PDB file of C-alpha atoms in Angstrom:
ATOM      1  CA  UNK R   1     113.191  95.115  78.842  1.00 87.00           C
ATOM      2  CA  UNK R   2     110.872  92.931  81.320  1.00 90.00           C
ATOM      3  CA  UNK R   3     111.793  91.607  84.605  1.00 94.00           C
ATOM      4  CA  UNK R   4     109.836  88.566  85.528  1.00 95.00           C
ATOM      5  CA  UNK R   5     109.971  86.519  89.390  1.00 97.00           C
ATOM      6  CA  UNK R   6     110.002  83.331  90.004  1.00 97.00           C
ATOM      7  CA  UNK R   7     109.755  81.254  93.324  1.00 97.00           C
ATOM      8  CA  UNK R   8     112.094  77.847  93.177  1.00 97.00           C
ATOM      9  CA  UNK R   9     112.414  74.783  95.087  1.00 97.00           C
ATOM     10  CA  UNK R  10     114.001  71.726  94.169  1.00 97.00           C
ATOM     11  CA  UNK R  11     111.626  68.514  93.689  1.00 97.00           C
ATOM     12  CA  UNK R  12     113.236  64.741  93.905  1.00 96.00           C
ATOM     13  CA  UNK R  13     111.633  62.960  91.331  1.00 95.00           C
ATOM     14  CA  UNK R  14     111.548  59.243  92.906  1.00 93.00           C
ATOM     15  CA  UNK R  15     109.966  60.482  96.288  1.00 94.00           C
ATOM     16  CA  UNK R  16     107.704  63.318  94.834  1.00 95.00           C
ATOM     17  CA  UNK R  17     109.571  65.491  98.288  1.00 96.00           C
ATOM     18  CA  UNK R  18     110.067  69.212  97.698  1.00 97.00           C
ATOM     19  CA  UNK R  19     112.265  70.930  99.114  1.00 97.00           C
ATOM     20  CA  UNK R  20     112.965  74.889  99.837  1.00 96.00           C
ATOM     21  CA  UNK R  21     116.463  74.775  99.094  1.00 96.00           C
ATOM     22  CA  UNK R  22     118.845  77.463  99.023  1.00 97.00           C
ATOM     23  CA  UNK R  23     120.326  77.778  95.967  1.00 97.00           C
ATOM     24  CA  UNK R  24     122.444  80.258  96.302  1.00 97.00           C
ATOM     25  CA  UNK R  25     125.436  78.720  97.831  1.00 96.00           C
ATOM     26  CA  UNK R  26     125.109  76.136  95.008  1.00 95.00           C
ATOM     27  CA  UNK R  27     125.657  78.462  92.207  1.00 94.00           C
ATOM     28  CA  UNK R  28     128.423  80.744  94.098  1.00 92.00           C
ATOM     29  CA  UNK R  29     130.344  77.491  94.039  1.00 91.00           C
ATOM     30  CA  UNK R  30     129.055  76.513  90.801  1.00 89.00           C
ATOM     31  CA  UNK R  31     130.649  79.821  89.320  1.00 85.00           C
ATOM     32  CA  UNK R  32     134.025  79.657  91.480  1.00 82.00           C
ATOM     33  CA  UNK R  33     136.027  78.650  87.991  1.00 71.00           C
ATOM     34  CA  UNK R  34     138.903  77.498  90.088  1.00 71.00           C
ATOM     35  CA  UNK R  35     137.004  73.951  90.868  1.00 66.00           C
ATOM     36  CA  UNK R  36     134.238  73.794  88.661  1.00 62.00           C
ATOM     37  CA  UNK R  37     135.086  74.930  85.073  1.00 61.00           C
ATOM     38  CA  UNK R  38     135.177  71.635  84.157  1.00 65.00           C
ATOM     39  CA  UNK R  39     131.320  71.230  84.510  1.00 69.00           C
ATOM     40  CA  UNK R  40     130.538  75.024  83.933  1.00 61.00           C
ATOM     41  CA  UNK R  41     131.964  74.981  80.687  1.00 62.00           C
ATOM     42  CA  UNK R  42     130.066  71.989  79.539  1.00 65.00           C
ATOM     43  CA  UNK R  43     126.849  72.885  78.976  1.00 66.00           C
ATOM     44  CA  UNK R  44     125.350  72.766  75.839  1.00 59.00           C
ATOM     45  CA  UNK R  45     121.520  73.955  75.241  1.00 57.00           C
ATOM     46  CA  UNK R  46     120.186  73.874  71.616  1.00 58.00           C
ATOM     47  CA  UNK R  47     123.657  74.284  70.373  1.00 60.00           C
ATOM     48  CA  UNK R  48     124.977  76.710  71.985  1.00 68.00           C
ATOM     49  CA  UNK R  49     127.555  76.753  75.086  1.00 73.00           C
ATOM     50  CA  UNK R  50     126.116  78.509  78.563  1.00 77.00           C
ATOM     51  CA  UNK R  51     127.450  79.621  80.977  1.00 78.00           C
ATOM     52  CA  UNK R  52     126.357  81.439  84.384  1.00 84.00           C
ATOM     53  CA  UNK R  53     128.352  84.595  85.283  1.00 83.00           C
ATOM     54  CA  UNK R  54     129.046  86.217  88.518  1.00 86.00           C
ATOM     55  CA  UNK R  55     128.420  90.280  87.812  1.00 86.00           C
ATOM     56  CA  UNK R  56     131.599  91.678  89.471  1.00 82.00           C
ATOM     57  CA  UNK R  57     131.074  92.860  93.413  1.00 86.00           C
ATOM     58  CA  UNK R  58     127.527  92.655  93.297  1.00 91.00           C
ATOM     59  CA  UNK R  59     126.381  89.524  95.003  1.00 94.00           C
ATOM     60  CA  UNK R  60     123.578  87.015  94.241  1.00 96.00           C
ATOM     61  CA  UNK R  61     123.678  89.062  90.648  1.00 95.00           C
ATOM     62  CA  UNK R  62     124.577  87.160  87.330  1.00 92.00           C
ATOM     63  CA  UNK R  63     124.962  87.089  83.008  1.00 88.00           C
ATOM     64  CA  UNK R  64     123.222  83.918  81.826  1.00 88.00           C
ATOM     65  CA  UNK R  65     125.252  83.781  78.445  1.00 82.00           C
ATOM     66  CA  UNK R  66     124.463  81.821  75.804  1.00 79.00           C
ATOM     67  CA  UNK R  67     127.667  81.627  73.435  1.00 71.00           C
ATOM     68  CA  UNK R  68     127.109  80.845  69.458  1.00 64.00           C
ATOM     69  CA  UNK R  69     129.633  79.263  68.063  1.00 55.00           C
ATOM     70  CA  UNK R  70     133.429  77.694  69.399  1.00 57.00           C
ATOM     71  CA  UNK R  71     135.520  80.724  68.855  1.00 55.00           C
ATOM     72  CA  UNK R  72     133.011  82.946  70.770  1.00 53.00           C
ATOM     73  CA  UNK R  73     133.194  80.322  73.655  1.00 54.00           C
ATOM     74  CA  UNK R  74     137.037  80.843  73.665  1.00 56.00           C
ATOM     75  CA  UNK R  75     136.535  84.778  73.067  1.00 55.00           C
ATOM     76  CA  UNK R  76     134.053  84.938  76.578  1.00 54.00           C
ATOM     77  CA  UNK R  77     136.167  81.908  78.289  1.00 53.00           C
ATOM     78  CA  UNK R  78     139.749  82.974  77.592  1.00 51.00           C
ATOM     79  CA  UNK R  79     141.011  81.316  80.230  1.00 43.00           C
ATOM     80  CA  UNK R  80     139.759  79.641  83.728  1.00 43.00           C
ATOM     81  CA  UNK R  81     140.428  82.195  86.024  1.00 47.00           C
ATOM     82  CA  UNK R  82     139.589  85.174  83.941  1.00 47.00           C
ATOM     83  CA  UNK R  83     135.652  84.896  83.199  1.00 51.00           C
ATOM     84  CA  UNK R  84     134.337  88.316  84.236  1.00 54.00           C
ATOM     85  CA  UNK R  85     130.769  89.691  83.486  1.00 57.00           C
ATOM     86  CA  UNK R  86     132.572  92.880  82.813  1.00 58.00           C
ATOM     87  CA  UNK R  87     134.519  91.717  80.080  1.00 62.00           C
ATOM     88  CA  UNK R  88     131.214  89.329  78.828  1.00 64.00           C
ATOM     89  CA  UNK R  89     128.989  92.498  78.358  1.00 63.00           C
ATOM     90  CA  UNK R  90     132.142  94.481  76.596  1.00 64.00           C
ATOM     91  CA  UNK R  91     132.499  91.537  73.783  1.00 62.00           C
ATOM     92  CA  UNK R  92     128.665  90.964  73.785  1.00 60.00           C
ATOM     93  CA  UNK R  93     128.220  95.170  72.502  1.00 60.00           C
ATOM     94  CA  UNK R  94     131.138  94.861  70.180  1.00 58.00           C
ATOM     95  CA  UNK R  95     129.744  92.108  68.403  1.00 57.00           C
ATOM     96  CA  UNK R  96     126.324  90.268  68.639  1.00 56.00           C
ATOM     97  CA  UNK R  97     127.646  87.270  66.577  1.00 57.00           C
ATOM     98  CA  UNK R  98     129.120  86.552  70.224  1.00 54.00           C
ATOM     99  CA  UNK R  99     126.201  85.719  71.816  1.00 60.00           C
ATOM    100  CA  UNK R 100     123.552  87.165  74.329  1.00 75.00           C
ATOM    101  CA  UNK R 101     122.825  87.712  77.551  1.00 81.00           C
ATOM    102  CA  UNK R 102     120.112  88.016  80.336  1.00 90.00           C
ATOM    103  CA  UNK R 103     120.413  89.019  84.115  1.00 94.00           C
ATOM    104  CA  UNK R 104     119.291  86.733  86.891  1.00 97.00           C
ATOM    105  CA  UNK R 105     118.956  88.129  90.717  1.00 97.00           C
ATOM    106  CA  UNK R 106     118.463  85.909  93.654  1.00 98.00           C
ATOM    107  CA  UNK R 107     116.556  87.395  96.591  1.00 97.00           C
ATOM    108  CA  UNK R 108     119.716  87.261  99.902  1.00 96.00           C
ATOM    109  CA  UNK R 109     116.844  85.992 102.057  1.00 96.00           C
ATOM    110  CA  UNK R 110     113.830  84.093 100.023  1.00 97.00           C
ATOM    111  CA  UNK R 111     114.042  81.308  97.660  1.00 97.00           C
ATOM    112  CA  UNK R 112     112.722  84.127  94.568  1.00 97.00           C
ATOM    113  CA  UNK R 113     115.005  84.951  91.866  1.00 98.00           C
ATOM    114  CA  UNK R 114     114.353  88.096  89.055  1.00 97.00           C
ATOM    115  CA  UNK R 115     115.343  87.252  85.303  1.00 97.00           C
ATOM    116  CA  UNK R 116     115.092  89.563  82.791  1.00 94.00           C
ATOM    117  CA  UNK R 117     116.413  89.101  79.162  1.00 89.00           C
ATOM    118  CA  UNK R 118     117.286  91.023  76.048  1.00 80.00           C
ATOM    119  CA  UNK R 119     115.755  89.596  72.479  1.00 76.00           C
ATOM    120  CA  UNK R 120     117.693  86.380  71.419  1.00 79.00           C
ATOM    121  CA  UNK R 121     118.594  86.232  75.075  1.00 84.00           C
ATOM    122  CA  UNK R 122     118.015  82.679  76.950  1.00 87.00           C
ATOM    123  CA  UNK R 123     114.739  82.313  79.077  1.00 91.00           C
ATOM    124  CA  UNK R 124     114.086  82.056  82.521  1.00 94.00           C
ATOM    125  CA  UNK R 125     112.900  78.294  80.815  1.00 93.00           C
ATOM    126  CA  UNK R 126     116.516  77.946  79.597  1.00 91.00           C
ATOM    127  CA  UNK R 127     117.745  78.779  83.171  1.00 94.00           C
ATOM    128  CA  UNK R 128     115.549  76.000  84.235  1.00 95.00           C
ATOM    129  CA  UNK R 129     117.011  73.764  81.572  1.00 91.00           C
ATOM    130  CA  UNK R 130     120.762  74.609  82.461  1.00 91.00           C
ATOM    131  CA  UNK R 131     120.321  73.529  86.536  1.00 93.00           C
ATOM    132  CA  UNK R 132     118.479  70.224  84.924  1.00 92.00           C
ATOM    133  CA  UNK R 133     121.789  70.062  82.695  1.00 88.00           C
ATOM    134  CA  UNK R 134     124.421  70.406  85.845  1.00 91.00           C
ATOM    135  CA  UNK R 135     122.416  68.251  87.448  1.00 93.00           C
ATOM    136  CA  UNK R 136     122.714  65.329  85.124  1.00 90.00           C
ATOM    137  CA  UNK R 137     126.728  65.900  85.094  1.00 87.00           C
ATOM    138  CA  UNK R 138     126.469  66.262  88.975  1.00 90.00           C
ATOM    139  CA  UNK R 139     124.765  62.824  88.897  1.00 91.00           C
ATOM    140  CA  UNK R 140     121.927  64.155  90.826  1.00 90.00           C
ATOM    141  CA  UNK R 141     119.557  64.125  87.563  1.00 77.00           C
ATOM    142  CA  UNK R 142     116.478  62.312  90.008  1.00 92.00           C
ATOM    143  CA  UNK R 143     116.194  66.018  91.342  1.00 96.00           C
ATOM    144  CA  UNK R 144     113.833  68.572  89.308  1.00 96.00           C
ATOM    145  CA  UNK R 145     114.707  72.875  89.567  1.00 97.00           C
ATOM    146  CA  UNK R 146     111.245  74.149  89.716  1.00 97.00           C
ATOM    147  CA  UNK R 147     110.018  77.216  88.904  1.00 97.00           C
ATOM    148  CA  UNK R 148     106.625  79.028  89.222  1.00 95.00           C
ATOM    149  CA  UNK R 149     106.301  82.418  87.825  1.00 94.00           C
ATOM    150  CA  UNK R 150     104.944  84.889  90.420  1.00 94.00           C
ATOM    151  CA  UNK R 151     101.580  85.712  89.510  1.00 90.00           C
ATOM    152  CA  UNK R 152      98.448  87.559  90.079  1.00 85.00           C
ATOM    153  CA  UNK R 153      94.411  88.300  88.827  1.00 84.00           C
ATOM    154  CA  UNK R 154      92.615  91.197  89.973  1.00 86.00           C
ATOM    155  CA  UNK R 155      88.866  91.103  91.148  1.00 86.00           C
ATOM    156  CA  UNK R 156      86.098  92.639  88.855  1.00 87.00           C
ATOM    157  CA  UNK R 157      85.530  95.630  92.001  1.00 88.00           C
ATOM    158  CA  UNK R 158      88.997  96.145  91.671  1.00 88.00           C
ATOM    159  CA  UNK R 159      89.946  96.407  87.973  1.00 90.00           C
ATOM    160  CA  UNK R 160      86.943  98.912  87.590  1.00 89.00           C
ATOM    161  CA  UNK R 161      88.251 101.159  90.465  1.00 90.00           C
ATOM    162  CA  UNK R 162      91.842 101.847  89.023  1.00 93.00           C
ATOM    163  CA  UNK R 163      92.193 105.629  88.487  1.00 94.00           C
ATOM    164  CA  UNK R 164      93.755 105.056  85.152  1.00 95.00           C
ATOM    165  CA  UNK R 165      92.729 102.608  82.169  1.00 96.00           C
ATOM    166  CA  UNK R 166      93.932 102.616  78.463  1.00 96.00           C
ATOM    167  CA  UNK R 167      93.359  99.539  76.210  1.00 96.00           C
ATOM    168  CA  UNK R 168      90.875  96.968  77.676  1.00 96.00           C
ATOM    169  CA  UNK R 169      90.116  93.665  75.519  1.00 96.00           C
ATOM    170  CA  UNK R 170      87.558  91.599  77.076  1.00 96.00           C
ATOM    171  CA  UNK R 171      87.158  87.678  75.833  1.00 96.00           C
ATOM    172  CA  UNK R 172      83.886  85.664  76.317  1.00 95.00           C
ATOM    173  CA  UNK R 173      82.527  82.409  75.236  1.00 95.00           C
ATOM    174  CA  UNK R 174      79.401  80.993  74.343  1.00 94.00           C
ATOM    175  CA  UNK R 175      77.974  81.019  77.812  1.00 94.00           C
ATOM    176  CA  UNK R 176      78.095  84.710  77.973  1.00 94.00           C
ATOM    177  CA  UNK R 177      74.892  87.114  77.175  1.00 94.00           C
ATOM    178  CA  UNK R 178      77.240  89.284  75.294  1.00 96.00           C
ATOM    179  CA  UNK R 179      78.398  87.028  73.279  1.00 96.00           C
ATOM    180  CA  UNK R 180      74.757  86.204  71.599  1.00 94.00           C
ATOM    181  CA  UNK R 181      74.326  89.884  71.312  1.00 95.00           C
ATOM    182  CA  UNK R 182      77.312  90.571  69.284  1.00 96.00           C
ATOM    183  CA  UNK R 183      76.750  86.904  67.558  1.00 95.00           C
ATOM    184  CA  UNK R 184      73.444  87.773  66.592  1.00 95.00           C
ATOM    185  CA  UNK R 185      74.567  91.328  65.173  1.00 95.00           C
ATOM    186  CA  UNK R 186      77.553  90.353  63.015  1.00 96.00           C
ATOM    187  CA  UNK R 187      76.705  86.412  62.176  1.00 94.00           C
ATOM    188  CA  UNK R 188      73.091  85.758  62.529  1.00 94.00           C
ATOM    189  CA  UNK R 189      72.337  82.484  61.699  1.00 93.00           C
ATOM    190  CA  UNK R 190      75.496  81.758  59.860  1.00 94.00           C
ATOM    191  CA  UNK R 191      75.760  77.926  59.233  1.00 94.00           C
ATOM    192  CA  UNK R 192      79.376  77.388  60.863  1.00 95.00           C
ATOM    193  CA  UNK R 193      78.186  80.105  63.494  1.00 93.00           C
ATOM    194  CA  UNK R 194      78.688  77.252  66.163  1.00 93.00           C
ATOM    195  CA  UNK R 195      82.441  77.122  65.088  1.00 95.00           C
ATOM    196  CA  UNK R 196      82.702  80.300  66.625  1.00 96.00           C
ATOM    197  CA  UNK R 197      84.631  79.739  70.335  1.00 94.00           C
ATOM    198  CA  UNK R 198      84.926  83.133  71.748  1.00 95.00           C
ATOM    199  CA  UNK R 199      84.544  86.449  70.809  1.00 97.00           C
ATOM    200  CA  UNK R 200      86.558  89.643  72.263  1.00 96.00           C
ATOM    201  CA  UNK R 201      85.836  93.149  72.296  1.00 96.00           C
ATOM    202  CA  UNK R 202      88.652  95.890  72.297  1.00 97.00           C
ATOM    203  CA  UNK R 203      88.225  99.170  73.730  1.00 97.00           C
ATOM    204  CA  UNK R 204      90.649 101.533  72.129  1.00 97.00           C
ATOM    205  CA  UNK R 205      90.970 104.904  73.691  1.00 96.00           C
ATOM    206  CA  UNK R 206      92.734 107.732  71.531  1.00 96.00           C
ATOM    207  CA  UNK R 207      96.106 108.375  72.221  1.00 93.00           C
ATOM    208  CA  UNK R 208      97.483 108.833  76.049  1.00 90.00           C
ATOM    209  CA  UNK R 209      93.982 109.310  77.300  1.00 95.00           C
ATOM    210  CA  UNK R 210      91.933 107.754  80.217  1.00 95.00           C
ATOM    211  CA  UNK R 211      88.712 106.119  79.288  1.00 96.00           C
ATOM    212  CA  UNK R 212      88.176 105.158  83.098  1.00 95.00           C
ATOM    213  CA  UNK R 213      84.307 105.359  82.869  1.00 96.00           C
ATOM    214  CA  UNK R 214      83.688 103.770  79.740  1.00 96.00           C
ATOM    215  CA  UNK R 215      86.102 100.874  80.949  1.00 95.00           C
ATOM    216  CA  UNK R 216      84.411 100.885  84.345  1.00 94.00           C
ATOM    217  CA  UNK R 217      81.026 100.418  82.894  1.00 94.00           C
ATOM    218  CA  UNK R 218      81.674  97.702  80.480  1.00 94.00           C
ATOM    219  CA  UNK R 219      83.726  95.431  83.720  1.00 93.00           C
ATOM    220  CA  UNK R 220      80.471  96.100  85.680  1.00 92.00           C
ATOM    221  CA  UNK R 221      78.345  95.077  83.067  1.00 92.00           C
ATOM    222  CA  UNK R 222      79.880  91.714  82.300  1.00 92.00           C
ATOM    223  CA  UNK R 223      78.692  88.846  84.091  1.00 91.00           C
ATOM    224  CA  UNK R 224      81.183  86.359  85.618  1.00 88.00           C
ATOM    225  CA  UNK R 225      79.638  83.003  83.539  1.00 91.00           C
ATOM    226  CA  UNK R 226      81.034  83.090  80.537  1.00 92.00           C
ATOM    227  CA  UNK R 227      83.774  85.540  80.903  1.00 92.00           C
ATOM    228  CA  UNK R 228      87.014  84.058  80.421  1.00 91.00           C
ATOM    229  CA  UNK R 229      89.295  87.153  80.671  1.00 91.00           C
ATOM    230  CA  UNK R 230      90.205  90.946  80.688  1.00 94.00           C
ATOM    231  CA  UNK R 231      93.001  92.456  79.958  1.00 93.00           C
ATOM    232  CA  UNK R 232      93.934  95.773  80.447  1.00 94.00           C
ATOM    233  CA  UNK R 233      96.334  98.033  80.179  1.00 94.00           C
ATOM    234  CA  UNK R 234      96.099 100.862  83.849  1.00 93.00           C
ATOM    235  CA  UNK R 235      97.746 101.937  86.683  1.00 91.00           C
ATOM    236  CA  UNK R 236      97.166 101.868  89.691  1.00 87.00           C
ATOM    237  CA  UNK R 237      97.936 105.179  90.976  1.00 85.00           C
ATOM    238  CA  UNK R 238      97.117 108.504  88.407  1.00 83.00           C
ATOM    239  CA  UNK R 239      99.905 110.189  89.099  1.00 80.00           C
ATOM    240  CA  UNK R 240     102.926 107.305  88.443  1.00 76.00           C
ATOM    241  CA  UNK R 241     104.733 108.714  85.751  1.00 69.00           C
ATOM    242  CA  UNK R 242     105.800 104.982  84.305  1.00 74.00           C
ATOM    243  CA  UNK R 243     103.925 103.746  81.934  1.00 80.00           C
ATOM    244  CA  UNK R 244     100.658 101.866  81.874  1.00 87.00           C
ATOM    245  CA  UNK R 245     100.959  98.464  82.793  1.00 86.00           C
ATOM    246  CA  UNK R 246      98.580  95.183  81.947  1.00 88.00           C
ATOM    247  CA  UNK R 247      96.727  93.846  84.206  1.00 90.00           C
ATOM    248  CA  UNK R 248      94.315  90.731  84.055  1.00 89.00           C
ATOM    249  CA  UNK R 249      90.965  89.976  85.341  1.00 87.00           C
ATOM    250  CA  UNK R 250      89.945  86.325  86.111  1.00 80.00           C
ATOM    251  CA  UNK R 251      92.986  84.599  84.615  1.00 79.00           C
ATOM    252  CA  UNK R 252      96.137  85.321  86.215  1.00 80.00           C
ATOM    253  CA  UNK R 253      99.097  87.030  84.499  1.00 81.00           C
ATOM    254  CA  UNK R 254     103.332  87.323  85.074  1.00 88.00           C
ATOM    255  CA  UNK R 255     103.771  89.909  88.068  1.00 88.00           C
ATOM    256  CA  UNK R 256     106.154  92.364  85.879  1.00 87.00           C
ATOM    257  CA  UNK R 257     108.943  95.303  86.042  1.00 88.00           C
ATOM    258  CA  UNK R 258     110.244  97.593  83.431  1.00 85.00           C
ATOM    259  CA  UNK R 259     114.140  98.506  83.112  1.00 89.00           C
ATOM    260  CA  UNK R 260     114.487 100.942  79.990  1.00 85.00           C
ATOM    261  CA  UNK R 261     118.010 100.824  80.541  1.00 85.00           C
ATOM    262  CA  UNK R 262     121.173  98.500  79.627  1.00 81.00           C
ATOM    263  CA  UNK R 263     123.114  99.809  82.222  1.00 86.00           C
ATOM    264  CA  UNK R 264     124.225  96.494  84.320  1.00 87.00           C
ATOM    265  CA  UNK R 265     124.195  98.776  87.708  1.00 90.00           C
ATOM    266  CA  UNK R 266     120.811 100.133  86.884  1.00 93.00           C
ATOM    267  CA  UNK R 267     119.436  96.802  86.427  1.00 92.00           C
ATOM    268  CA  UNK R 268     120.395  95.461  89.279  1.00 94.00           C
ATOM    269  CA  UNK R 269     118.671  98.226  91.137  1.00 95.00           C
ATOM    270  CA  UNK R 270     115.620  97.844  89.474  1.00 95.00           C
ATOM    271  CA  UNK R 271     115.587  93.969  90.028  1.00 96.00           C
ATOM    272  CA  UNK R 272     116.053  94.646  93.649  1.00 96.00           C
ATOM    273  CA  UNK R 273     113.718  97.191  93.922  1.00 94.00           C
ATOM    274  CA  UNK R 274     110.979  94.980  92.397  1.00 94.00           C
ATOM    275  CA  UNK R 275     111.558  92.089  93.843  1.00 96.00           C
ATOM    276  CA  UNK R 276     110.850  93.711  97.443  1.00 95.00           C
ATOM    277  CA  UNK R 277     107.727  94.985  96.021  1.00 90.00           C
ATOM    278  CA  UNK R 278     104.535  94.478  98.207  1.00 88.00           C
ATOM    279  CA  UNK R 279     102.645  92.250  95.724  1.00 87.00           C
ATOM    280  CA  UNK R 280     105.837  90.247  95.409  1.00 93.00           C
ATOM    281  CA  UNK R 281     105.969  89.591  99.254  1.00 94.00           C
ATOM    282  CA  UNK R 282     102.417  88.972  99.168  1.00 92.00           C
ATOM    283  CA  UNK R 283     102.499  86.369  96.661  1.00 93.00           C
ATOM    284  CA  UNK R 284     105.503  84.327  98.047  1.00 95.00           C
ATOM    285  CA  UNK R 285     103.929  84.654 101.748  1.00 95.00           C
ATOM    286  CA  UNK R 286     100.684  82.672  99.742  1.00 93.00           C
ATOM    287  CA  UNK R 287     103.265  80.336  97.782  1.00 94.00           C
ATOM    288  CA  UNK R 288     105.080  79.056 101.164  1.00 94.00           C
ATOM    289  CA  UNK R 289     101.666  78.609 102.792  1.00 94.00           C
ATOM    290  CA  UNK R 290     100.367  76.988 100.222  1.00 94.00           C
ATOM    291  CA  UNK R 291     103.456  74.260  99.272  1.00 95.00           C
ATOM    292  CA  UNK R 292     103.801  71.731 101.414  1.00 95.00           C
ATOM    293  CA  UNK R 293     108.049  71.292 101.593  1.00 96.00           C
ATOM    294  CA  UNK R 294     109.678  68.548 103.005  1.00 96.00           C
ATOM    295  CA  UNK R 295     112.018  69.249 106.459  1.00 93.00           C
ATOM    296  CA  UNK R 296     114.715  67.045 105.826  1.00 94.00           C
ATOM    297  CA  UNK R 297     118.485  68.516 104.422  1.00 95.00           C
ATOM    298  CA  UNK R 298     118.632  67.812 100.382  1.00 96.00           C
ATOM    299  CA  UNK R 299     122.370  66.670 101.286  1.00 95.00           C
ATOM    300  CA  UNK R 300     122.909  65.646  97.690  1.00 94.00           C
ATOM    301  CA  UNK R 301     122.856  69.278  96.550  1.00 96.00           C
ATOM    302  CA  UNK R 302     124.013  70.790  99.948  1.00 96.00           C
ATOM    303  CA  UNK R 303     127.498  68.444  99.369  1.00 94.00           C
ATOM    304  CA  UNK R 304     127.906  71.140  96.209  1.00 94.00           C
ATOM    305  CA  UNK R 305     127.829  73.807  98.905  1.00 95.00           C
ATOM    306  CA  UNK R 306     131.530  73.309  99.040  1.00 92.00           C
ATOM    307  CA  UNK R 307     133.774  74.178  95.989  1.00 88.00           C
ATOM    308  CA  UNK R 308     136.138  71.365  97.108  1.00 88.00           C
ATOM    309  CA  UNK R 309     133.601  68.892  96.360  1.00 90.00           C
ATOM    310  CA  UNK R 310     133.785  69.974  93.019  1.00 87.00           C
ATOM    311  CA  UNK R 311     137.121  69.135  92.010  1.00 80.00           C
ATOM    312  CA  UNK R 312     137.818  66.201  89.906  1.00 69.00           C
ATOM    313  CA  UNK R 313     134.018  65.466  89.092  1.00 71.00           C
TER     314      UNK R 313
END
């Protein structure tokens, strides 16, 4: 299961102002079942009931659950004051027909969240749509929850110096000299040659072998003109026991971290560790610098920090 990281903000679609809104107190109030069940239990997306459920005893950590049937909803919900993450996970493990759960962890100090989902579980885009539905039910539909995946790309020089490099795929278009060399050899003067938009070459190593020298030579020989992407399975640290990660040159790729366990405590620890990595720190600093924020309070939403303001909606 992969962990992805997202910066988030709220935009007023009428004024286009962007707010660095702290979502954590809002979600804490939303998941206070005594006051907000009427809203929280009525979000439906693509036919499924959607719940955001705090994980017992861990601050800012949630299950994001889709329930497939009305029976499943009742089995999960039971009573308004008895929704617990541990109960839901147990139900899901015993019966996959009930639904699926993803995991969301919010950084305590910054407007970033980490997201991990099992196969079939709701996605980060689904979480964005979930909040859109909540905003509509609160009659603040003019506000948009925006998420930006935290991404990075390597320079050619940085990529060629990685100590361990495995499978490497290179994509070029007609403007790159490699395209002409391969097209001349493979297709010659075929009448439909002009219909070929790009060519991809893959250096495929033997099982678990390091082809760093070959990949380095290939990367250094490539000219930037017409080079669309280089995607490589590699390691930044040779002694790292974790498996190879995908790195990208030219194009940006999501910063991800791997978690192999389905134990909730381990998933939380992996999310907490990875969201504080130096790469995420650097990218979040860039995001803050590049984004022009409104310095006013977003009262239309901060109003709902107070759980009492959710009653009788």
